[in-house]
């Protein structure tokens, strides 16, 4: 009996060590309502050009690269069309981390590089898209999503929060 209880204790100890590694560390699970996307409405049908508008509260909007201390309460916006944003604490340059053609010494990634990948930064609370990528399967609805993240004054993503809208583009017949 003693041997069995010793094994049980060892199994429980091993399980507690394994499961303690699964705890989410450093994540702040809370509702972040600093950004509200006002237009277009979620799952609405739009035509091009389309303007995505949002409002912001409890966040001071500053121009990118401003000489200031980076905080979670001031900065600008990263806007991603049909893309996943960079992880918390990373700059927009993170998206080019594995691209050998994009060398920092050449000033890459710049706004042109990012725009070619449907990634933008702005200190405005709206952005207009004259064109959006066409889907490969034209028989399906043309769905797009826009994700907005907060960037600090030095361009790093603030926290895990992301603000998202999905819409359908109805193109005019040719």
XYZ file of N, CA and C in Angstrom, residues 24 33 44 57 60 82-83 116 129 159:
30
model
N -0.805 30.798 -18.592
C -0.517 31.978 -19.411
C 0.164 33.018 -18.531
N -11.475 48.591 -24.583
C -12.469 49.305 -25.396
C -11.965 50.679 -25.828
N -21.055 44.142 -43.331
C -21.829 44.921 -44.296
C -21.239 44.755 -45.686
N -10.569 56.327 -27.365
C -10.664 56.980 -26.061
C -9.567 56.441 -25.152
N -3.782 58.719 -26.284
C -3.356 59.947 -26.939
C -2.671 59.590 -28.244
N -6.523 41.943 -44.240
C -6.426 40.504 -44.509
C -5.090 39.923 -44.034
N -4.542 40.475 -42.973
C -3.250 40.050 -42.428
C -3.361 39.905 -40.918
N 2.645 47.188 -49.797
C 2.576 46.085 -50.761
C 2.061 44.811 -50.101
N -9.269 52.902 -48.645
C -8.681 51.948 -49.575
C -9.352 52.119 -50.924
N 0.306 45.658 -26.083
C -0.564 44.597 -25.587
C -1.073 43.641 -26.650
